[in-house]
mmCIF file of C-alpha atoms in Angstrom:
data_model
loop_
_atom_site.group_PDB
_atom_site.id
_atom_site.type_symbol
_atom_site.label_atom_id
_atom_site.label_comp_id
_atom_site.label_asym_id
_atom_site.label_seq_id
_atom_site.Cartn_x
_atom_site.Cartn_y
_atom_site.Cartn_z
ATOM 1 C CA MET J 46 -21.357 4.240 10.451
ATOM 2 C CA SER J 47 -22.855 1.331 8.529
ATOM 3 C CA ALA J 48 -21.385 -2.149 8.183
ATOM 4 C CA VAL J 49 -20.038 -3.327 4.815
ATOM 5 C CA SER J 50 -19.232 -6.745 3.412
ATOM 6 C CA LEU J 51 -15.682 -7.611 4.514
ATOM 7 C CA PRO J 52 -15.104 -11.376 4.248
ATOM 8 C CA LEU J 53 -12.569 -13.069 6.481
ATOM 9 C CA LYS J 54 -10.035 -14.154 3.828
ATOM 10 C CA PHE J 55 -7.843 -17.241 4.007
ATOM 11 C CA GLN J 56 -4.850 -16.143 1.947
ATOM 12 C CA LEU J 57 -1.545 -17.480 0.761
ATOM 13 C CA GLY J 58 0.408 -14.482 -0.402
ATOM 14 C CA ALA J 59 -1.889 -12.538 -2.694
ATOM 15 C CA ARG J 60 -4.166 -15.513 -3.426
ATOM 16 C CA THR J 61 -7.425 -15.937 -1.548
ATOM 17 C CA LEU J 62 -8.235 -19.641 -1.203
ATOM 18 C CA PHE J 63 -11.645 -19.114 0.399
ATOM 19 C CA ALA J 64 -13.456 -16.624 2.627
ATOM 20 C CA ILE J 65 -16.100 -16.464 5.334
ATOM 21 C CA PRO J 66 -18.712 -13.747 4.738
ATOM 22 C CA ARG J 67 -18.948 -11.053 7.421
ATOM 23 C CA ARG J 68 -20.384 -7.571 7.694
ATOM 24 C CA LEU J 69 -18.037 -5.300 9.575
ATOM 25 C CA VAL J 70 -17.753 -1.601 10.434
ATOM 26 C CA ARG J 71 -14.500 -0.315 8.941
ATOM 27 C CA VAL J 72 -12.367 1.948 11.138
ATOM 28 C CA PRO J 73 -9.332 2.856 9.021
ATOM 29 C CA LEU J 74 -6.809 5.121 10.725
ATOM 30 C CA SER J 75 -4.956 7.688 8.678
ATOM 31 C CA LEU J 76 -1.245 8.286 9.223
ATOM 32 C CA GLU J 77 -2.069 11.489 11.092
ATOM 33 C CA ALA J 78 -4.452 9.580 13.403
ATOM 34 C CA ALA J 79 -1.876 6.857 13.995
ATOM 35 C CA LEU J 80 0.635 9.527 14.989
ATOM 36 C CA GLY J 81 -1.970 11.285 17.109
ATOM 37 C CA GLY J 82 -2.693 11.375 20.808
ATOM 38 C CA GLY J 83 -4.929 8.406 21.521
ATOM 39 C CA PRO J 84 -7.086 5.433 20.419
ATOM 40 C CA PRO J 85 -10.061 6.005 18.139
ATOM 41 C CA ALA J 86 -13.622 6.156 19.470
ATOM 42 C CA LEU J 87 -15.480 3.257 17.922
ATOM 43 C CA PRO J 88 -18.879 4.081 16.353
ATOM 44 C CA PRO J 89 -21.962 2.241 17.573
ATOM 45 C CA LEU J 90 -22.288 -1.306 16.275
ATOM 46 C CA ALA J 91 -25.475 -1.795 14.263
ATOM 47 C CA ALA J 92 -27.582 -4.946 14.857
ATOM 48 C CA GLU J 93 -26.643 -6.476 11.480
ATOM 49 C CA ALA J 94 -22.892 -5.948 11.985
ATOM 50 C CA HIS J 95 -20.688 -8.808 13.105
ATOM 51 C CA GLY J 96 -18.027 -6.453 14.491
ATOM 52 C CA TYR J 97 -15.291 -4.010 13.576
ATOM 53 C CA SER J 98 -12.293 -4.068 11.228
ATOM 54 C CA ILE J 99 -9.685 -1.593 12.496
ATOM 55 C CA THR J 100 -6.604 -0.918 10.355
ATOM 56 C CA SER J 101 -3.322 0.858 11.188
ATOM 57 C CA LEU J 102 -3.983 0.804 14.917
ATOM 58 C CA PRO J 103 -0.787 1.601 16.850
ATOM 59 C CA ALA J 104 0.288 -1.469 18.818
ATOM 60 C CA ALA J 105 0.287 0.474 22.108
ATOM 61 C CA TRP J 106 -3.423 1.236 21.696
ATOM 62 C CA VAL J 107 -4.572 -2.383 21.123
ATOM 63 C CA PRO J 108 -5.258 -3.284 24.807
ATOM 64 C CA GLY J 109 -7.506 -0.271 25.301
ATOM 65 C CA VAL J 110 -9.449 -0.703 22.057
ATOM 66 C CA ALA J 111 -9.966 -4.446 22.619
ATOM 67 C CA LYS J 112 -12.007 -3.900 25.819
ATOM 68 C CA HIS J 113 -15.481 -3.829 24.334
ATOM 69 C CA GLY J 114 -16.837 -7.283 25.234
ATOM 70 C CA LEU J 115 -15.850 -8.424 21.762
ATOM 71 C CA ILE J 116 -13.406 -11.069 20.541
ATOM 72 C CA ALA J 117 -10.103 -9.443 19.497
ATOM 73 C CA PHE J 118 -8.122 -11.026 16.702
ATOM 74 C CA GLU J 119 -4.882 -9.546 15.348
ATOM 75 C CA ARG J 120 -4.845 -10.097 11.602
ATOM 76 C CA GLN J 121 -1.623 -8.324 10.641
ATOM 77 C CA ALA J 122 1.335 -6.626 12.291
ATOM 78 C CA TYR J 123 3.492 -4.163 10.377
ATOM 79 C CA THR J 124 5.229 -0.833 10.443
ATOM 80 C CA ARG J 125 3.355 1.977 8.677
ATOM 81 C CA TYR J 126 6.260 3.752 7.027
ATOM 82 C CA PHE J 127 6.430 7.345 5.904
ATOM 83 C CA VAL J 128 8.886 9.911 4.542
ATOM 84 C CA ASP J 129 9.213 13.308 6.208
ATOM 85 C CA LEU J 130 9.081 15.637 3.205
ATOM 86 C CA ARG J 131 10.165 18.671 5.294
ATOM 87 C CA GLN J 132 13.632 17.264 5.905
ATOM 88 C CA GLY J 133 15.046 18.351 2.555
ATOM 89 C CA GLU J 134 16.696 16.304 -0.187
ATOM 90 C CA ALA J 135 20.193 16.328 1.382
ATOM 91 C CA ALA J 136 18.913 14.839 4.676
ATOM 92 C CA PHE J 137 16.751 12.319 2.801
ATOM 93 C CA LEU J 138 19.701 11.069 0.734
ATOM 94 C CA ALA J 139 21.948 10.963 3.798
ATOM 95 C CA GLY J 140 19.374 8.754 5.539
ATOM 96 C CA LEU J 141 19.517 6.103 2.802
ATOM 97 C CA SER J 142 21.897 3.215 3.157
ATOM 98 C CA ALA J 143 24.925 2.984 0.874
ATOM 99 C CA ASN J 144 23.453 -0.162 -0.665
ATOM 100 C CA THR J 145 20.164 1.626 -1.450
ATOM 101 C CA ARG J 146 21.897 4.580 -3.039
ATOM 102 C CA SER J 147 24.202 2.424 -5.173
ATOM 103 C CA GLY J 148 21.340 0.089 -6.124
ATOM 104 C CA ILE J 149 19.134 2.961 -7.315
ATOM 105 C CA LYS J 150 22.017 4.519 -9.226
ATOM 106 C CA ARG J 151 22.734 1.216 -10.954
ATOM 107 C CA LYS J 152 19.075 0.659 -11.863
ATOM 108 C CA ALA J 153 18.637 4.212 -13.138
ATOM 109 C CA LYS J 154 21.720 3.793 -15.333
ATOM 110 C CA LYS J 155 20.244 0.637 -16.913
ATOM 111 C CA LEU J 156 16.904 2.337 -17.490
ATOM 112 C CA GLY J 157 18.672 5.376 -18.919
ATOM 113 C CA GLY J 158 20.371 3.141 -21.448
ATOM 114 C CA ALA J 159 16.958 1.706 -22.328
ATOM 115 C CA GLY J 160 15.568 5.155 -23.137
ATOM 116 C CA MET J 161 13.937 6.076 -19.802
ATOM 117 C CA MET J 162 11.886 9.228 -19.371
ATOM 118 C CA ILE J 163 9.940 10.314 -16.251
ATOM 119 C CA ARG J 164 6.918 12.620 -16.392
ATOM 120 C CA ALA J 165 5.145 14.283 -13.464
ATOM 121 C CA TYR J 166 1.462 15.280 -13.439
ATOM 122 C CA ARG J 167 -0.560 17.611 -11.185
ATOM 123 C CA THR J 168 -3.119 19.747 -13.092
ATOM 124 C CA PRO J 169 -6.509 18.464 -14.305
ATOM 125 C CA ASP J 170 -5.351 18.427 -17.970
ATOM 126 C CA GLU J 171 -2.117 16.674 -17.027
ATOM 127 C CA LEU J 172 -3.962 14.100 -14.900
ATOM 128 C CA ALA J 173 -6.352 13.352 -17.735
ATOM 129 C CA ALA J 174 -3.340 12.671 -19.990
ATOM 130 C CA PHE J 175 -1.751 10.587 -17.241
ATOM 131 C CA HIS J 176 -4.856 8.423 -16.808
ATOM 132 C CA ALA J 177 -5.146 7.766 -20.536
ATOM 133 C CA LEU J 178 -1.604 6.281 -20.469
ATOM 134 C CA ALA J 179 -1.616 4.685 -17.021
ATOM 135 C CA ALA J 180 -4.984 2.890 -17.065
ATOM 136 C CA PRO J 181 -4.028 0.418 -19.878
ATOM 137 C CA LEU J 182 -0.690 -0.202 -18.146
ATOM 138 C CA ALA J 183 -2.431 -0.762 -14.774
ATOM 139 C CA ALA J 184 -4.660 -3.463 -16.281
ATOM 140 C CA ARG J 185 -1.526 -5.534 -17.070
ATOM 141 C CA THR J 186 0.080 -5.346 -13.654
ATOM 142 C CA TYR J 187 0.412 -7.775 -10.783
ATOM 143 C CA GLN J 188 -1.812 -5.503 -8.721
ATOM 144 C CA ALA J 189 -4.639 -5.931 -11.236
ATOM 145 C CA ARG J 190 -4.216 -9.666 -11.775
ATOM 146 C CA LEU J 191 -3.973 -10.786 -8.155
ATOM 147 C CA LEU J 192 -4.786 -7.978 -5.777
ATOM 148 C CA GLY J 193 -7.595 -6.013 -7.448
ATOM 149 C CA SER J 194 -5.759 -2.807 -6.411
ATOM 150 C CA ALA J 195 -4.717 -1.332 -9.745
ATOM 151 C CA LEU J 196 -5.465 2.229 -10.806
ATOM 152 C CA PRO J 197 -9.261 2.335 -11.466
ATOM 153 C CA ALA J 198 -10.507 3.076 -14.972
ATOM 154 C CA ASP J 199 -14.153 3.891 -14.184
ATOM 155 C CA PRO J 200 -15.653 7.384 -14.825
ATOM 156 C CA ALA J 201 -16.354 7.958 -11.128
ATOM 157 C CA PHE J 202 -12.678 7.607 -10.266
ATOM 158 C CA VAL J 203 -11.672 9.896 -13.121
ATOM 159 C CA ALA J 204 -14.145 12.545 -11.966
ATOM 160 C CA THR J 205 -12.756 12.365 -8.406
ATOM 161 C CA MET J 206 -9.190 12.532 -9.742
ATOM 162 C CA LEU J 207 -9.940 15.682 -11.734
ATOM 163 C CA ARG J 208 -11.615 17.350 -8.718
ATOM 164 C CA GLN J 209 -8.604 16.586 -6.569
ATOM 165 C CA ALA J 210 -6.266 17.894 -9.258
ATOM 166 C CA ALA J 211 -8.252 21.138 -9.461
ATOM 167 C CA ALA J 212 -7.770 21.534 -5.691
ATOM 168 C CA ASP J 213 -4.030 20.693 -5.976
ATOM 169 C CA GLN J 214 -4.585 17.521 -3.957
ATOM 170 C CA VAL J 215 -2.965 14.861 -6.136
ATOM 171 C CA ARG J 216 0.362 13.990 -7.735
ATOM 172 C CA ALA J 217 1.133 11.323 -10.340
ATOM 173 C CA TRP J 218 4.133 10.070 -12.289
ATOM 174 C CA LEU J 219 4.909 7.829 -15.253
ATOM 175 C CA LEU J 220 8.144 6.184 -16.209
ATOM 176 C CA LEU J 221 8.366 5.539 -19.929
ATOM 177 C CA ILE J 222 10.875 3.429 -21.876
ATOM 178 C CA GLU J 223 11.144 4.615 -25.441
ATOM 179 C CA ASP J 224 7.739 6.337 -25.044
ATOM 180 C CA ARG J 225 6.087 3.134 -23.704
ATOM 181 C CA PRO J 226 4.636 3.424 -20.165
ATOM 182 C CA ALA J 227 6.605 1.050 -17.935
ATOM 183 C CA ALA J 228 5.594 2.124 -14.398
ATOM 184 C CA TYR J 229 3.108 4.499 -12.784
ATOM 185 C CA LEU J 230 2.547 6.071 -9.392
ATOM 186 C CA TYR J 231 -0.646 7.839 -8.308
ATOM 187 C CA CYS J 232 -0.798 9.656 -4.935
ATOM 188 C CA PRO J 233 -3.826 11.625 -3.673
ATOM 189 C CA ALA J 234 -3.504 13.918 -0.673
ATOM 190 C CA ASP J 235 -4.974 13.582 2.782
ATOM 191 C CA GLY J 236 -4.486 17.115 4.061
ATOM 192 C CA ALA J 237 -0.751 17.768 4.084
ATOM 193 C CA THR J 238 0.041 14.073 3.618
ATOM 194 C CA LEU J 239 0.426 12.425 0.214
ATOM 195 C CA ARG J 240 -0.657 8.770 0.093
ATOM 196 C CA TYR J 241 1.019 5.947 -1.796
ATOM 197 C CA ASP J 242 -2.304 4.679 -3.184
ATOM 198 C CA TYR J 243 -1.823 3.190 -6.664
ATOM 199 C CA VAL J 244 1.399 1.805 -8.098
ATOM 200 C CA GLY J 245 2.377 -0.743 -10.701
ATOM 201 C CA HIS J 246 4.833 -1.691 -13.458
ATOM 202 C CA ASP J 247 4.758 -3.477 -16.771
ATOM 203 C CA PRO J 248 5.835 -7.118 -16.160
ATOM 204 C CA ASP J 249 7.840 -6.986 -19.388
ATOM 205 C CA PHE J 250 10.232 -4.560 -17.667
ATOM 206 C CA ALA J 251 10.296 -6.141 -14.197
ATOM 207 C CA GLU J 252 14.007 -7.005 -14.366
ATOM 208 C CA LEU J 253 14.846 -3.274 -14.786
ATOM 209 C CA SER J 254 13.010 -2.328 -11.542
ATOM 210 C CA PRO J 255 11.215 0.700 -13.035
ATOM 211 C CA GLY J 256 8.960 1.063 -9.993
ATOM 212 C CA SER J 257 11.836 1.607 -7.558
ATOM 213 C CA VAL J 258 13.490 4.199 -9.782
ATOM 214 C CA LEU J 259 10.177 6.014 -10.348
ATOM 215 C CA LEU J 260 9.457 6.130 -6.593
ATOM 216 C CA PHE J 261 12.934 7.497 -5.853
ATOM 217 C CA GLU J 262 12.624 10.254 -8.447
ATOM 218 C CA ALA J 263 9.095 11.096 -7.292
ATOM 219 C CA LEU J 264 10.267 11.494 -3.678
ATOM 220 C CA LYS J 265 13.121 13.755 -4.742
ATOM 221 C CA GLY J 266 10.651 15.919 -6.631
ATOM 222 C CA LEU J 267 8.320 16.139 -3.609
ATOM 223 C CA LEU J 268 11.212 17.056 -1.316
ATOM 224 C CA SER J 269 12.171 19.911 -3.674
ATOM 225 C CA GLU J 270 8.545 21.055 -4.137
ATOM 226 C CA GLY J 271 7.804 21.500 -0.414
ATOM 227 C CA ARG J 272 4.034 21.334 -0.904
ATOM 228 C CA PHE J 273 3.375 18.325 1.367
ATOM 229 C CA GLY J 274 4.604 17.411 4.827
ATOM 230 C CA ARG J 275 4.683 13.617 4.673
ATOM 231 C CA PHE J 276 4.590 10.792 2.150
ATOM 232 C CA ASP J 277 2.507 7.965 3.598
ATOM 233 C CA PHE J 278 3.349 4.392 2.463
ATOM 234 C CA THR J 279 0.000 3.258 3.968
ATOM 235 C CA GLU J 280 -0.671 -0.257 5.344
ATOM 236 C CA GLY J 281 1.668 -3.193 4.956
ATOM 237 C CA GLU J 282 5.396 -3.564 4.577
ATOM 238 C CA GLY J 283 7.804 -3.946 1.719
ATOM 239 C CA GLN J 284 11.505 -3.656 1.044
ATOM 240 C CA HIS J 285 11.109 -0.411 -0.938
ATOM 241 C CA LYS J 286 9.155 1.168 1.952
ATOM 242 C CA ARG J 287 11.866 0.274 4.465
ATOM 243 C CA GLN J 288 14.559 1.548 2.128
ATOM 244 C CA PHE J 289 13.147 5.012 1.599
ATOM 245 C CA ALA J 290 11.241 5.672 4.875
ATOM 246 C CA SER J 291 12.436 8.217 7.417
ATOM 247 C CA GLY J 292 10.002 7.052 10.097
ATOM 248 C CA GLY J 293 7.283 4.552 10.958
ATOM 249 C CA VAL J 294 4.522 3.537 13.362
ATOM 250 C CA ASP J 295 4.239 -0.001 14.783
ATOM 251 C CA CYS J 296 0.689 -0.900 13.769
ATOM 252 C CA ARG J 297 -1.838 -3.739 13.954
ATOM 253 C CA ASP J 298 -4.896 -4.613 11.830
ATOM 254 C CA LEU J 299 -7.448 -5.752 14.395
ATOM 255 C CA LEU J 300 -10.765 -7.592 14.137
ATOM 256 C CA LEU J 301 -13.282 -7.104 16.932
ATOM 257 C CA LEU J 302 -16.174 -9.560 16.550
ATOM 258 C CA ARG J 303 -19.292 -10.273 18.544
ATOM 259 C CA PRO J 304 -18.695 -13.329 20.826
ATOM 260 C CA THR J 305 -21.027 -15.663 18.942
ATOM 261 C CA LEU J 306 -20.339 -19.358 18.332
ATOM 262 C CA ALA J 307 -20.027 -18.751 14.561
ATOM 263 C CA ASN J 308 -17.531 -15.948 15.051
ATOM 264 C CA ARG J 309 -15.463 -17.952 17.517
ATOM 265 C CA ALA J 310 -15.328 -20.912 15.096
ATOM 266 C CA ALA J 311 -14.366 -18.596 12.213
ATOM 267 C CA LEU J 312 -11.515 -16.991 14.161
ATOM 268 C CA THR J 313 -10.269 -20.367 15.386
ATOM 269 C CA ALA J 314 -10.073 -21.599 11.804
ATOM 270 C CA LEU J 315 -8.427 -18.354 10.711
ATOM 271 C CA ALA J 316 -5.821 -18.561 13.469
ATOM 272 C CA ALA J 317 -4.995 -22.180 12.539
ATOM 273 C CA PHE J 318 -4.674 -21.288 8.864
ATOM 274 C CA ASP J 319 -2.517 -18.216 9.451
ATOM 275 C CA GLY J 320 -0.286 -20.211 11.834
ATOM 276 C CA ALA J 321 0.218 -22.965 9.269
ATOM 277 C CA ALA J 322 0.998 -20.360 6.580
ATOM 278 C CA ALA J 323 3.542 -18.671 8.833
ATOM 279 C CA ARG J 324 5.268 -21.987 9.582
ATOM 280 C CA GLY J 325 5.328 -22.812 5.853
ATOM 281 C CA LYS J 326 6.847 -19.406 5.062
ATOM 282 C CA ALA J 327 9.530 -19.930 7.726
ATOM 283 C CA LEU J 328 10.353 -23.366 6.251
ATOM 284 C CA VAL J 329 10.634 -21.903 2.744
ATOM 285 C CA GLY J 330 13.014 -19.292 4.129
ATOM 286 C CA ARG J 331 15.214 -21.904 5.833
ATOM 287 C CA LEU J 332 15.398 -23.878 2.564
ATOM 288 C CA GLY J 333 16.230 -20.786 0.545
ATOM 289 C CA LEU J 334 13.209 -21.184 -1.770
ATOM 290 C CA GLU J 335 11.746 -17.669 -1.463
ATOM 291 C CA ARG J 336 12.119 -16.846 -5.140
ATOM 292 C CA VAL J 337 10.408 -20.101 -6.218
ATOM 293 C CA ALA J 338 7.562 -19.559 -3.752
ATOM 294 C CA ARG J 339 7.120 -15.973 -4.991
ATOM 295 C CA ARG J 340 6.741 -17.186 -8.576
ATOM 296 C CA LEU J 341 4.190 -19.804 -7.576
ATOM 297 C CA ARG J 342 2.110 -17.246 -5.636
ATOM 298 C CA ARG J 343 2.013 -14.952 -8.667
#
């Protein structure tokens, strides 16, 4: 497995202030692997590689994986949430808190009054129509502006999407308000697991929370369909993931770097920066300024 360019990013929220170039071998674990029986076998490290970047590694496996004569650095700790789609809609709804159920009902009512319509897509022709509507919307989202993680618009992605649709390996949804796309959700399959890969909403409708309502309706549809076994929220946390999940794996994103002087200096700087950012975040929380900080980051 060859190394790729994966800079060590110094980030505040979604903003990257600067980065240190590194070539790393990526070892991303799927949800099935994270729920599996043991740590991954790391591929050989090529001479030009600085080390490994391992994502979604269960916390219990970290000590074993870190024993390779390399410097281990934990970049992120989170729960990788998922929804068990075999449980049925009644069990799913019963597992939601009363606040979540009432909140979704209230938001759906507001969107209904605004002329909401939800469309689901699965065949190649349907996905082509979905992409024609969702790609312009995706370009306006927070994910496009700050994260670079919006639904791709390039021909290669479209070709892959259509192949997956022909194999019944993708699902997508749009929420429209008076025929205007307001939120989208695109989920390819990894075997029997559907992944929460691309999501976004029109900032003009942010106060109506169209993304949360769309996700809720999509999950209900998947529970009724019975085609997939799990819905994988992938890496990272978020309130909506915690609200809807039926399970999760305690995971770590781990860097394993060669013990060179340059790598040690880079990780020392990264640890100091991350520590300062964490202390700043805690101070903002104590002062009750989370909303102001969120606006500044975006």
